[in-house]
XYZ file of C-alpha atoms in Angstrom:
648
model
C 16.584 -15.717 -14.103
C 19.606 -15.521 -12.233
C 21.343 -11.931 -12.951
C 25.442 -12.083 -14.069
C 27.973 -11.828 -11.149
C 29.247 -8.271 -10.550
C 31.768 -9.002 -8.368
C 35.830 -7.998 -9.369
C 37.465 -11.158 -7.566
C 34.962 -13.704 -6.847
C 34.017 -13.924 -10.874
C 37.242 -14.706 -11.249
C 37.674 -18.372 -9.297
C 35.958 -21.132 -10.595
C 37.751 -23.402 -8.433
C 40.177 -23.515 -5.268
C 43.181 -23.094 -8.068
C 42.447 -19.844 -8.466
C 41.657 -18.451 -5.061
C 45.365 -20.128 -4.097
C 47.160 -17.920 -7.323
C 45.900 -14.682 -5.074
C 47.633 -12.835 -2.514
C 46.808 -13.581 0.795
C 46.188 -9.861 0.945
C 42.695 -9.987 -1.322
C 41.338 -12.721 1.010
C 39.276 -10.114 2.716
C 38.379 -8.959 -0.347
C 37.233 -12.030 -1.548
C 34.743 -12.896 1.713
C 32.900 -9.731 1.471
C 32.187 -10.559 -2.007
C 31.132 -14.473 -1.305
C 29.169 -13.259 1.749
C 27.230 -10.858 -0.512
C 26.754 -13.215 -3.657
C 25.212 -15.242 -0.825
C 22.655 -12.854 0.380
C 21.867 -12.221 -2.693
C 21.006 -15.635 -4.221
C 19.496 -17.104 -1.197
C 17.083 -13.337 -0.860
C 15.216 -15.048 -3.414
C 16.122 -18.754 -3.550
C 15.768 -19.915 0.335
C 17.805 -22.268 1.967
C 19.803 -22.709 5.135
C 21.121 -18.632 5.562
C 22.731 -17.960 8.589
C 25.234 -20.842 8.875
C 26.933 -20.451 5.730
C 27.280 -16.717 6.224
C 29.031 -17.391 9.514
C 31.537 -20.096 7.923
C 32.651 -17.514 4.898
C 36.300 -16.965 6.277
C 36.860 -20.637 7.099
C 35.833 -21.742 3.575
C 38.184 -19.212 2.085
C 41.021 -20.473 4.203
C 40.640 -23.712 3.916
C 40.405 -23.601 0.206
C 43.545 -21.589 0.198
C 46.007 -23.057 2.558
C 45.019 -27.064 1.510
C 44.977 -28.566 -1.878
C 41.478 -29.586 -2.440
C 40.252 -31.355 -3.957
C 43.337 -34.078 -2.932
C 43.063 -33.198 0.453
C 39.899 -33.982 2.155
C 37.304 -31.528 3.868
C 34.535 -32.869 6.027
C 31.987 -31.012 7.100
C 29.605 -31.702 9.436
C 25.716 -31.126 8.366
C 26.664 -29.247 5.643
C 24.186 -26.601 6.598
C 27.420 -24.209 6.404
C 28.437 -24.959 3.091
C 27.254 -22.865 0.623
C 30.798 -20.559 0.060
C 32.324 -24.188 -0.538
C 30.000 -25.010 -3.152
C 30.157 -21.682 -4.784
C 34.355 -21.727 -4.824
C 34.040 -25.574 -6.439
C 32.913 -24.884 -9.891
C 29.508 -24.224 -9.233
C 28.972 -20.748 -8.853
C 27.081 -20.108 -11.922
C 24.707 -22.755 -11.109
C 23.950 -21.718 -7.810
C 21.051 -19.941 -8.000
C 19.635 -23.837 -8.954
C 20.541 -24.651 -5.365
C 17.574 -27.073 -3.690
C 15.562 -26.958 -7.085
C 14.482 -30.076 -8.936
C 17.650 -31.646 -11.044
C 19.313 -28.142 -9.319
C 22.406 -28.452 -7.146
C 21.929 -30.538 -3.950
C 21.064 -29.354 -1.110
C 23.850 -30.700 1.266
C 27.447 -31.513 0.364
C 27.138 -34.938 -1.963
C 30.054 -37.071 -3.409
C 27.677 -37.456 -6.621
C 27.494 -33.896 -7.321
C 31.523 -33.097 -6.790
C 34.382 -34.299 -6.200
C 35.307 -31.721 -4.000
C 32.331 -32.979 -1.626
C 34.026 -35.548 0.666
C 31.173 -37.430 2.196
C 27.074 -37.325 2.095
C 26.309 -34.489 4.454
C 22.697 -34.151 6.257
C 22.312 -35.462 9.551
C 25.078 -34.031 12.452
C 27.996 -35.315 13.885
C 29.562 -38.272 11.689
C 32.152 -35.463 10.056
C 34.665 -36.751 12.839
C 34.041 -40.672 12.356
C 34.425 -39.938 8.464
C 37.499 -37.919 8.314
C 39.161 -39.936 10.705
C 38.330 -42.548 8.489
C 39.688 -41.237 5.266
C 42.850 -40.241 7.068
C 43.427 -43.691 7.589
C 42.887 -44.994 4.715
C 45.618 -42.207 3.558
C 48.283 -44.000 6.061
C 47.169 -47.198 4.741
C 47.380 -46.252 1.149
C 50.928 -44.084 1.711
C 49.560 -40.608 0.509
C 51.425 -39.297 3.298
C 51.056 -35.975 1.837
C 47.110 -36.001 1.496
C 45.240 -33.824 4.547
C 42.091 -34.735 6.122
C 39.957 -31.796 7.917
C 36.892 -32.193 9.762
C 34.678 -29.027 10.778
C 32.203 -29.760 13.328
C 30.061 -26.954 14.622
C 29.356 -26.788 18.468
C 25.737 -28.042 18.216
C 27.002 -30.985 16.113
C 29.622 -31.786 19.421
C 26.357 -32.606 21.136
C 25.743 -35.787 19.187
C 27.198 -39.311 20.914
C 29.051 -40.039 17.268
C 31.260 -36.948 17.914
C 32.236 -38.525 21.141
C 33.277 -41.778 19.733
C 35.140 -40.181 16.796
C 37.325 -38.129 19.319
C 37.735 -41.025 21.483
C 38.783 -43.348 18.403
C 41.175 -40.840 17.009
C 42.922 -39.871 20.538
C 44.258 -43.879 20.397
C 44.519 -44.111 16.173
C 47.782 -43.056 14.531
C 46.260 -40.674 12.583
C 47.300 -36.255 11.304
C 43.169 -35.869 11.672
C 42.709 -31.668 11.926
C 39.171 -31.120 13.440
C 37.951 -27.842 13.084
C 35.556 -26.722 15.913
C 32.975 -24.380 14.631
C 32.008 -22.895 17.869
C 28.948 -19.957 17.744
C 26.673 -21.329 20.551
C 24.351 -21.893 17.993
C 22.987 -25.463 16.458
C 19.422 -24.308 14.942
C 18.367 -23.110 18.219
C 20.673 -21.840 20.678
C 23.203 -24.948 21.921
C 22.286 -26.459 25.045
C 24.721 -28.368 27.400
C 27.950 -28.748 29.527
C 29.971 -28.989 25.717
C 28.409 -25.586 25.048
C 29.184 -24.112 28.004
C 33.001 -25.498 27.955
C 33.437 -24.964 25.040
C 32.421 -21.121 25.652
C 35.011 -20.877 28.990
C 38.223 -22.683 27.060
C 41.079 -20.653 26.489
C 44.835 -21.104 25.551
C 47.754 -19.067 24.114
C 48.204 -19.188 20.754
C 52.117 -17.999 21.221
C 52.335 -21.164 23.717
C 51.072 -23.226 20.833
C 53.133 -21.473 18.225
C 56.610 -21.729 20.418
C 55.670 -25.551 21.015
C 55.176 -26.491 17.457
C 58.575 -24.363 17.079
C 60.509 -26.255 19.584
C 59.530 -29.790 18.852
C 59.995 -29.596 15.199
C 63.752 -28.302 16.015
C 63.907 -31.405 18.344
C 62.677 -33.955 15.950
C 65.640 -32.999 13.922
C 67.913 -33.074 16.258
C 67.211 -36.402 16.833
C 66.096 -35.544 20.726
C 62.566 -36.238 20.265
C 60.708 -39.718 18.827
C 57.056 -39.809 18.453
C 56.889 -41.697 22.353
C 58.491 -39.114 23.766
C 56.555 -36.508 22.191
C 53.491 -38.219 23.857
C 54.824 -37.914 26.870
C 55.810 -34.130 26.386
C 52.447 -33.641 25.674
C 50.909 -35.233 28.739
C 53.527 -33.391 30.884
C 52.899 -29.989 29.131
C 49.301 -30.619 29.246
C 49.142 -31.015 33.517
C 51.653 -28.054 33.496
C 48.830 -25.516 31.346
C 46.251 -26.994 33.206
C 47.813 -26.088 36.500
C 48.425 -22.777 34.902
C 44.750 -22.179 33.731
C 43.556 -24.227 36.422
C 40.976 -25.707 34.256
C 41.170 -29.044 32.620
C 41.179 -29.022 28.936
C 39.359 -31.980 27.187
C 40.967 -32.399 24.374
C 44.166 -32.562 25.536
C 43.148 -34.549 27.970
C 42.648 -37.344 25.176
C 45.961 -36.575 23.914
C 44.509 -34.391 20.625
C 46.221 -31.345 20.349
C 44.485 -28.480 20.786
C 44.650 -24.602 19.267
C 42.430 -21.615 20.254
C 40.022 -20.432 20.723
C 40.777 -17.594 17.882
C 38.358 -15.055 15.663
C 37.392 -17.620 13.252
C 36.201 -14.279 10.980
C 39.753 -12.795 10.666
C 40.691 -14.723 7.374
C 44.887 -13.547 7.449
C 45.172 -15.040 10.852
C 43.280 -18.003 10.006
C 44.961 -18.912 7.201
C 48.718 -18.264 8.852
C 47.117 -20.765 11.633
C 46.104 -23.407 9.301
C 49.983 -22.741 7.575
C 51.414 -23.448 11.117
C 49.768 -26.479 11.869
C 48.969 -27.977 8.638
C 51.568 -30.498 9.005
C 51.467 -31.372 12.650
C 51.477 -35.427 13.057
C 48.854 -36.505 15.057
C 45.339 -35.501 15.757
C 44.798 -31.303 16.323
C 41.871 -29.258 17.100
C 41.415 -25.811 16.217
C 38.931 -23.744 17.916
C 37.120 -21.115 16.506
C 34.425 -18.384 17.755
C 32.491 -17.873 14.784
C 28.909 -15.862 14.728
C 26.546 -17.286 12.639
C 24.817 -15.042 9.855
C 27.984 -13.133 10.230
C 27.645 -9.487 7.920
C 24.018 -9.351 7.746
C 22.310 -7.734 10.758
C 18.886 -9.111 11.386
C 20.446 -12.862 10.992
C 23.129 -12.162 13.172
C 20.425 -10.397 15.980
C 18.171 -13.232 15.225
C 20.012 -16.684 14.008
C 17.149 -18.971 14.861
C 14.598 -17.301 12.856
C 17.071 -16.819 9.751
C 18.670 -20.545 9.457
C 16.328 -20.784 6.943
C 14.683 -17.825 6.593
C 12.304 -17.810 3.278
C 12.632 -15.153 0.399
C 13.983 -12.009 2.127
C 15.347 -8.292 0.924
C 18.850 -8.190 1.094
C 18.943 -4.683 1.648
C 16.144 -3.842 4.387
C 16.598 -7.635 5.113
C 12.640 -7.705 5.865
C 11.468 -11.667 5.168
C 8.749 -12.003 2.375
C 6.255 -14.089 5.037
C 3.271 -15.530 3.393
C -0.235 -13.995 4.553
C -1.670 -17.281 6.390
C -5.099 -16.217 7.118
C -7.769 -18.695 6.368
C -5.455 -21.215 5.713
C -4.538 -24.724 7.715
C -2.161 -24.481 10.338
C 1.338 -26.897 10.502
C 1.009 -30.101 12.140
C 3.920 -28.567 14.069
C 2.072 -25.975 15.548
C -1.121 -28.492 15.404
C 1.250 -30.829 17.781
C 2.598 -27.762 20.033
C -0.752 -26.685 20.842
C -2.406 -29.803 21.718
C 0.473 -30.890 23.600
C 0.336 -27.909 26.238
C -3.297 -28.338 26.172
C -2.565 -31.972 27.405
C -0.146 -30.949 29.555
C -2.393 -28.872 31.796
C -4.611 -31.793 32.139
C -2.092 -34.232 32.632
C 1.321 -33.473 35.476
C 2.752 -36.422 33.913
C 3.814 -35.167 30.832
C 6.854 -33.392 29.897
C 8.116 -32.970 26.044
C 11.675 -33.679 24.543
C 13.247 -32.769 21.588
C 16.884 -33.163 20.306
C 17.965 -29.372 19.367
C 14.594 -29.056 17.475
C 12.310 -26.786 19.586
C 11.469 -24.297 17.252
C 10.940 -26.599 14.360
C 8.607 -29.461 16.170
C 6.662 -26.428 18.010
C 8.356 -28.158 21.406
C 8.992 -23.968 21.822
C 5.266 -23.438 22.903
C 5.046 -26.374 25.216
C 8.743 -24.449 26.879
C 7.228 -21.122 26.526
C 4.445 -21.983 28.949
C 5.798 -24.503 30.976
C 9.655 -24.158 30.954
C 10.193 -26.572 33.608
C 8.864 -29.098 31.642
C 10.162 -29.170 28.805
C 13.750 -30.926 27.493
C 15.995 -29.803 24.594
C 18.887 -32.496 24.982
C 20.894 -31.093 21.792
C 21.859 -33.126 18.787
C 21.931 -36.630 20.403
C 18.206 -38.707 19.288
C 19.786 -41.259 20.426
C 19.993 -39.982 23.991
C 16.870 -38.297 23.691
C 14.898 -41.708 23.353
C 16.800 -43.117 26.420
C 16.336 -40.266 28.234
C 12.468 -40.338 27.728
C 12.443 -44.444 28.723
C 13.946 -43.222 32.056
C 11.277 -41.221 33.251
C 8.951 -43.214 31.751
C 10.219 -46.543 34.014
C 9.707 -43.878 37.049
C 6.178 -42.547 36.355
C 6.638 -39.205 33.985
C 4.770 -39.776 30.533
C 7.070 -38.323 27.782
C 6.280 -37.005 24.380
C 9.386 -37.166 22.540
C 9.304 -35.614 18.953
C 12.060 -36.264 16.821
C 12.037 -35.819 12.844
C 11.320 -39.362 11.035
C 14.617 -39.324 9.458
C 16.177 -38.586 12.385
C 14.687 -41.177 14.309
C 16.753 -43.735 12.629
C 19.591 -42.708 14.438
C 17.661 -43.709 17.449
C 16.526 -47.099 16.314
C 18.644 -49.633 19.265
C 17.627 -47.087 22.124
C 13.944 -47.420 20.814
C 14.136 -51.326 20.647
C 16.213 -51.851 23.787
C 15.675 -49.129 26.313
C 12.071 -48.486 25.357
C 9.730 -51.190 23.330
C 11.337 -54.182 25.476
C 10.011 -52.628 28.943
C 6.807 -51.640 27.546
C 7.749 -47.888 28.857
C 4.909 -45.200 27.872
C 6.591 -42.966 25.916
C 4.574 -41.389 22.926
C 7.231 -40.922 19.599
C 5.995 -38.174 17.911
C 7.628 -38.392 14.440
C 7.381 -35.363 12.195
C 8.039 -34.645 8.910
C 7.287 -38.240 7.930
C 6.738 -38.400 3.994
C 8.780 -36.753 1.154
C 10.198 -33.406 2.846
C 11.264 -31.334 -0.006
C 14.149 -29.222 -0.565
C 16.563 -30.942 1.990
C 16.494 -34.232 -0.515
C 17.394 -37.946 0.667
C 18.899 -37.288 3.764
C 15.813 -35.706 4.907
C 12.792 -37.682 4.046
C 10.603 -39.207 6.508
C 10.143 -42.459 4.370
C 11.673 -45.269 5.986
C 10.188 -45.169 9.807
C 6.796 -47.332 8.984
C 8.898 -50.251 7.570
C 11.667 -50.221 10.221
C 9.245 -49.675 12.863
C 6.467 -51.735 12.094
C 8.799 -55.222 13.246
C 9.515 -54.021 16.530
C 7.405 -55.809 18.981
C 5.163 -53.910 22.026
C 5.083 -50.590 19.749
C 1.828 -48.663 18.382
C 2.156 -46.885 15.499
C -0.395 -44.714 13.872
C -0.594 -41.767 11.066
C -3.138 -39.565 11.186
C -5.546 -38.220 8.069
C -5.638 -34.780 9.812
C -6.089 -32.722 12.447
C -8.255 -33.961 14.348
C -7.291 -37.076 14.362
C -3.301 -35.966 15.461
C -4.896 -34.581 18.103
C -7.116 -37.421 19.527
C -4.417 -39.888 18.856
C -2.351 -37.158 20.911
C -5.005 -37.859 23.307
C -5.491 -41.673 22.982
C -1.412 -42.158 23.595
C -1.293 -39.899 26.930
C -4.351 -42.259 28.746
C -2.610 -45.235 31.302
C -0.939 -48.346 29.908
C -0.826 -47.200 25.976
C 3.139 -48.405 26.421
C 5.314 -47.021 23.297
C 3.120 -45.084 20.939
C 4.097 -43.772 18.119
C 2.442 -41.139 15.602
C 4.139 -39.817 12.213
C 2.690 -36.682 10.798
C 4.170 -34.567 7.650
C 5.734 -31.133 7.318
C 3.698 -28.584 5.743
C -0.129 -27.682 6.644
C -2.728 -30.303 7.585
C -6.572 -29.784 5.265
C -8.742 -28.146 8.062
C -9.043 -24.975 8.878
C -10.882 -25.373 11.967
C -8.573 -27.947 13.312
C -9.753 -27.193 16.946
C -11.722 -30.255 18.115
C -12.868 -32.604 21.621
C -10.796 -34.905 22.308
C -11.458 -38.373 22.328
C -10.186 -41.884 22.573
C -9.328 -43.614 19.058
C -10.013 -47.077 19.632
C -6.162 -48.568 19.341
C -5.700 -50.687 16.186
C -9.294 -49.538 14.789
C -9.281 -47.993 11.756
C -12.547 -46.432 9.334
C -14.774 -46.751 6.293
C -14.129 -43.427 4.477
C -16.625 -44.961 0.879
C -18.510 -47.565 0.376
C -18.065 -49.438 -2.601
C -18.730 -52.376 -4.668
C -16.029 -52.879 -7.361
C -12.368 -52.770 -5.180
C -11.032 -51.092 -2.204
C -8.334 -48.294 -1.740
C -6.910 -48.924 1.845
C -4.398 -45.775 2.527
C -3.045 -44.834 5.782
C -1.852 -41.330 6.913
C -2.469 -37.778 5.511
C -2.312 -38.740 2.094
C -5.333 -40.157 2.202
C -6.687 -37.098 1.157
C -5.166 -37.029 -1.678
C -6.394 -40.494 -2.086
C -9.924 -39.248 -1.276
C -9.564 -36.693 -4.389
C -8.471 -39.517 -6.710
C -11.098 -41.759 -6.582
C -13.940 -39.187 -6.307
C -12.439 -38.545 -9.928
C -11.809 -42.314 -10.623
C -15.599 -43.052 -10.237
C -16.550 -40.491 -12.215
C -14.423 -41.281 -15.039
C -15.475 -45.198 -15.103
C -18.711 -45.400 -13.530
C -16.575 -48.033 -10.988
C -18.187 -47.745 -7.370
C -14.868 -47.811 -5.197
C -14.257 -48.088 -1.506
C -12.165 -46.142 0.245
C -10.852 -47.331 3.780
C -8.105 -45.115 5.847
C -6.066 -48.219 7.982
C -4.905 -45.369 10.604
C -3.040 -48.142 12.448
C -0.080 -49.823 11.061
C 0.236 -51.064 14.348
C -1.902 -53.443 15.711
C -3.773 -53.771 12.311
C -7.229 -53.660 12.111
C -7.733 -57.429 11.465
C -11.372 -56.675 11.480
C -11.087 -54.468 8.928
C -9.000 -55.934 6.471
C -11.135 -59.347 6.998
C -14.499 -57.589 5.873
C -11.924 -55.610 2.808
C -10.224 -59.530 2.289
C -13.861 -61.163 1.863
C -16.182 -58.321 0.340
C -13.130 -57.371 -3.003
C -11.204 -59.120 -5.101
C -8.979 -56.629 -6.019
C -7.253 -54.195 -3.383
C -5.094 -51.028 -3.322
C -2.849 -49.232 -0.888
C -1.459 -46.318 -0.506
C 1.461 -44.722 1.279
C 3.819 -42.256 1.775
C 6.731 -44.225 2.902
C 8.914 -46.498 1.315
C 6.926 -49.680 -0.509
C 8.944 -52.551 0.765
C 8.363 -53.484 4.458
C 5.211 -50.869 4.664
C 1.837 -50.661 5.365
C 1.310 -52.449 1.682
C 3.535 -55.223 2.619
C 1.587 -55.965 6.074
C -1.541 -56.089 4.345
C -0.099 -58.898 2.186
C 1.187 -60.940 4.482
C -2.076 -60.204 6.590
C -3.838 -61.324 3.310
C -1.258 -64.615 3.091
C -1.665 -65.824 6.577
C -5.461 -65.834 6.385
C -5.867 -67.477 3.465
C -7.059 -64.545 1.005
C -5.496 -64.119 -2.303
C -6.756 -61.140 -3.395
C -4.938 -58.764 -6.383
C -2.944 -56.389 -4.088
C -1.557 -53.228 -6.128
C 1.353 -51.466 -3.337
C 1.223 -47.302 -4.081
C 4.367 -45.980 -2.512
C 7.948 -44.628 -2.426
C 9.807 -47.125 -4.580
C 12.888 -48.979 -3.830
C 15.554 -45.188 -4.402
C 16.651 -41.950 -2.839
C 13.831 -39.614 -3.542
C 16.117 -36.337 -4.579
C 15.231 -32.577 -3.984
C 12.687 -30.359 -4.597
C 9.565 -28.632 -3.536
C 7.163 -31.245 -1.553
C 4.688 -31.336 -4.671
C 6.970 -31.754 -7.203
C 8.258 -34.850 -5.366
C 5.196 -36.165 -4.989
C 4.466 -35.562 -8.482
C 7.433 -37.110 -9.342
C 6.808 -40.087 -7.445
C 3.077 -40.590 -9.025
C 1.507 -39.800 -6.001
C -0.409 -36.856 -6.294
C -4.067 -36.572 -7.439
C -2.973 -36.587 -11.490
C -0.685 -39.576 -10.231
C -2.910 -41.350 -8.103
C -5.868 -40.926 -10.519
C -3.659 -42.475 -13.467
C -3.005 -45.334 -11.318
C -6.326 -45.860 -10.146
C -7.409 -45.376 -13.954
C -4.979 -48.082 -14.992
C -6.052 -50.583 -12.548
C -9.996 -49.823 -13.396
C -9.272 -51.192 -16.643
C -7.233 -54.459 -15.258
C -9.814 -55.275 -13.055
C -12.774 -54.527 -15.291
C -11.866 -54.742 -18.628
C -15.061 -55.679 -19.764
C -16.484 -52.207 -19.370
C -16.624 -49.840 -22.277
C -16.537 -46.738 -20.787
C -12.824 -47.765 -19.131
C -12.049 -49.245 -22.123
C -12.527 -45.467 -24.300
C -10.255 -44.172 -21.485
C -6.896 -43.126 -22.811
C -4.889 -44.825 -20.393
């Protein structure tokens, strides 16, 4: 049970309207107490940690100087947004924050109004708000203000690039706040970073420009075209100056910084100044993220989502893993360097995920071989083709749901030219607390159409690592594997490797009565199910785990298509366009008309929660399974009393 605030100001604001009644002298006040009401809920309900800390001053200020909820606040990810949430009327529910029916995990228009635009994946915050500040032009709210904030990770991503691009040419007042603390999850990687880390201008220059060309403007010296060209001119002349070229200005967006994006006063009295600046701005900030707690701030990667944790000592609460499974993270990282040495071909990518795919060990041991190519999946599936069309064999592990933002370079600059690059797609499945945006559910449907590809899901293990194996031998072409988050079933997950047989997949149970064909880990759960399902009806069923979604085992579902009547599949992606829906029109195109029951995510947004409760919620856990496979015991043999006595 969540214990009652104790804090003098921040008990005090329910919403923006009452931070903007204080005086900007209590702003200080008010961040230490939001940074502490934030240690203190997420000590003992997790989430992402370290970036909200870091954003605490900018929330404050941005609440202050604009009038949200009328004016519009992008952010990026949303990973920082926690201080926003608890200044917009949900404080007292935040300690529901990533629970079932609790407060969403990432920024949602559903859940407030003061939540601009569905937050999740990275770098669409510029793209969006440029959007919404046309459609203010458009509409004539000439007084409504649209802010983006985009983190320096985030300005990895292509979609960043095109939304500067766009609003350097777009009539727009677009102010894009650049979050800039060299951090994305890991440590930021690339030329932006490293610009981004050398830029520096006066802030008095900017401050006596503003000055001068507002006294202009009324003056009636200076019209929006000439303005332009002031700011071209004045831009060559700072650059000369500096002698470094700055970016932004280069595109003609007005640019401000860097300053101490911690020191709240000055913030705010920056926003003031250029809060009604026509045209597009940037303001650049040096944040540090985990800002006010120690160990985050020494340690940012390890505490963007660091588990239950005490906020005093700040020591993390880490569960005692002995004797248990290990991750099919670490299960991939492993077998990957153990590849690796075996094969000088293969190098590993990863878009700004190293720690959280296990890429880390593969760069740990062979540095030089290894590719974090920050937020941009898009780029990192091009990138892998390339080497691929000159002889290097990459595995390229990307999170399911991030994958989608990769879906043309897979078609066109991969699957088309055959290239052998080996997709490794984790956290496929229902995710957890990170809700919709998250969830690994939609990559076997959207996939599965794409000609030349292989795609394949292990049951466990052993069998991620010998399809590990299987992709890395000559001519596989695209191969890709989708494995959950969370531990695999076997403790001793160490095994030979061996070839799978491509598009074969395996008898699990005999049986007599109908078949369960299930593909992936939750199979297992599967298995479970109908060990109880027999038992309970005396039905003798079979159990067969497809392994291949692509190339089917036509084989396999021939013997299934003549040997049952009635059929059942199960999977842990989205129903329509799955594995379910190939075996139907697998069943349709050879003539079988078997009873096909389709076990799967349904046709909706899967919301938050802990993995099991999802999956519970869903029906497909071993109580959800079972009742299905109860219910369709007594549809396809109603005849027999035993099912019959069943409550179902």
């Amino acid at each position: 049970m969540k214990n009652e605030p104790t804090y003098n100001l921040l008990k005090t604001i329910d919403y923006p309207e009452d931070l903007r009644r204080l005086d900007a002298e209590r702003l200080p006040d008010i961040c230490d107490e939001l940074r502490q009401d934030i240690i203190k809920e997420l000590s003992c309900n997790p989430g992402h940690f370290a970036a909200s800390l870091g954003t605490v001053e900018l929330t404050v200020a941005l609440h202050y100087v604009y009038n949200t909820p009328y004016d519009r606040i992008v952010w990026d990810v949303g990973h920082q947004a926690y201080g926003h949430k608890i200044l917009t009327g949900r404080r007292e529910a935040f300690f529901t924050n990533r629970k079932l029916g609790g407060i969403r995990p990432f920024p949602s228009p559903e859940e407030s109004e003061y939540d601009t635009f569905t937050c999740g994946h990275a770098s669409n915050s510029i793209s969006a708000a440029l959007g919404m500040s046309v459609a203010a032009s458009q509409k004539g709210e000439k007084d409504r203000h649209v802010v983006a904030v985009i983190g320096d990770g985030s300005m990895s991503g292509g979609l960043a690039f095109e939304g500067l691009n766009n609003a350097s040419t777009t009539p727009n007042n677009l102010l894009i706040i650049l979050n800039d603390n060299e951090m994305a999850i890991d440590r930021s990687v690339g030329g932006m970073k490293q610009y981004l880390f050398n830029l520096t201008t006066s802030n008095r220059y900017n401050q006596l420009r503003f000055r001068a060309s507002r006294i202009l403007f009324k003056l009636g010296i200076l019209n929006e075209e000439r303005r332009k060209a002031l700011i071209r001119f004045g831009n060559s002349l700072k650059s000369m100056a500096a002698q470094q070229q700055n970016i932004f200005e280069g595109m003609n967006i007005r640019y401000f910084g860097p300053i101490d994006g911690h020191d709240v006063k000055n913030l705010t009295r920056v926003l003031h100044d250029i809060k009604d600046m026509k045209g597009p701005k940037i303001l650049h900030l040096h944040t540090t993220k985990g800002k006010g707690f120690a160990p985050a701030e020494k340690h940012a990667t390890e505490w963007h989502a660091p588990g239950k944790f005490d906020p005093v000592t700040g020591k993390r609460f880490v569960t005692n893993t002995d004797g248990m499974p290990p991750l099919y993270q670490d299960v991939f990282g492993n077998t990957l360097v153990e590849l690796a040495k075996a094969n000088s071909k293969i190098v590993g990518v990863t878009p700004a995920m190293p720690s959280g795919c296990s890429m880390n060990i593969l760069m740990s041991k062979m540095p030089k071989r290894a590719f974090d190519v920050g937020i941009a999946e898009g780029h990192a599936v091009t990138f892998s083709g390339g080497m691929a069309k000159d002889g290097l064999l990459p595995f390229c592990n990307i999170y399911s749901s991030f994958m989608q933002r990769a879906y043309d370079n897979i078609i066109h600059d991969v699957a088309i030219q055959k290239l052998n690059v080996v997709f490794c797609l984790d956290r496929a499945g229902l995710v957890g607390e990170d809700g919709p945006t998250h969830h690994g559910v939609f990559d076997m449907a959207c996939l599965r159409p794409v000609p030349n590809l292989t795609i394949a899901s292990p049951m466990d293990e052993h069998e991620l690592r010998r399809l590990m194996y299987t992709a890395q031998l000559p001519d596989k072409g695209p191969f890709v594997i989708r494995y959950p988050r969370g531990r695999g079933v076997l403790v001793d997950w160490q095994c030979s490797l061996e070839e799978v047989p491509v598009g074969k997949g395996r008898k699990l149970r005999d049986g007599k009565d109908f078949a369960v064909i299930s593909i992936g880990p939750i199979g297992n759960t599967a298995a479970r199910a109908i060990e109880q399902a027999e038992i309970k009806t005396g039905l003798s069923i079979a159990h067969y785990d497809l392994r291949f979604l692509k190339p089917l085992d036509e084989e396999l579902l021939h013997e299934v298509a003549r040997k049952f009547r009635h059929i059942i599949t199960i999977e842990d992606g989205i129903i329509k366009g799955g594995m379910g829906s190939a075996i139907l029109e697998f069943m349709a195109d050879n003539g079988y008309n078997p009873t096909v029951k389709r076990i799967g995510i349904l046709d909706q947004f899967v919301e938050h929660g802990c993995v099991n409760q999802l999956y519970h919620l869903c029906s497909m856990d071993e109580e959800g399974l079972l009742k299905t496979l109860l219910k369709q015991c007594h549809i396809f043999a109603p005849c027999l009393t035993e099912i019959k006595e069943l409550n179902i």
